[in-house]
């Protein structure tokens, strides 16, 4: 069920195979980052510790958002999982490069999901 935070920020999760996908839209800043942090913590600790954060619809992210992703990545590892990000726009991918190899970036959600298998071409 999506979480709406009095404004353009929305996040929610669903399971795709053995992985959780957290879809995020809008601005991730000092106001919305705590909600994202709560959602990621909930998913990692009570649902699936292997997750992909879908960033295709993120319009803005500041240091607060990057810190939330870094912390969530560490929490996922502590729970024998991992955190990946997918679909980040070029400007956002550059910001996230500060995270290095700790959180891997993928160009699309399909690329980030380990269980995704494209249909064979005819």
Steps between C-alpha positions, in 0.01 A plus 500: 500500500657835400588754765406859417680781681302824463654586168654351192697224678358146480654161574374146527625146456407170339662158474645380171619145550742490793560874479314808621458794267460837668360754256573863579359813333549871558748689716724329753621767740514577873120488518438174314822309582375378842195341333720326244730386780205354693369320191840350412560393862158334511554311174852385591422388855151352457459405133803441275862608560572488125355807336514732205410865538338621179604864452350563154249753633726688743509869412747614768730343759727672746757368750225384735374259235847373419562437870173305526607275212846449650358409840237270348769326296696430817185375675423266210851349521456452877187298417687287239361698209590787270360824364518604137370812328350508153393753243675807641517797264853607401514782758389260774734220393789747531390596853470135596848421369620616845361172631756311293464124480304472824177560311499394139318705240314351204353683201162326530292308747524187285881519508500532880269207572691173528198285409408695186545299187410666171282296269699325228487680168318323220 
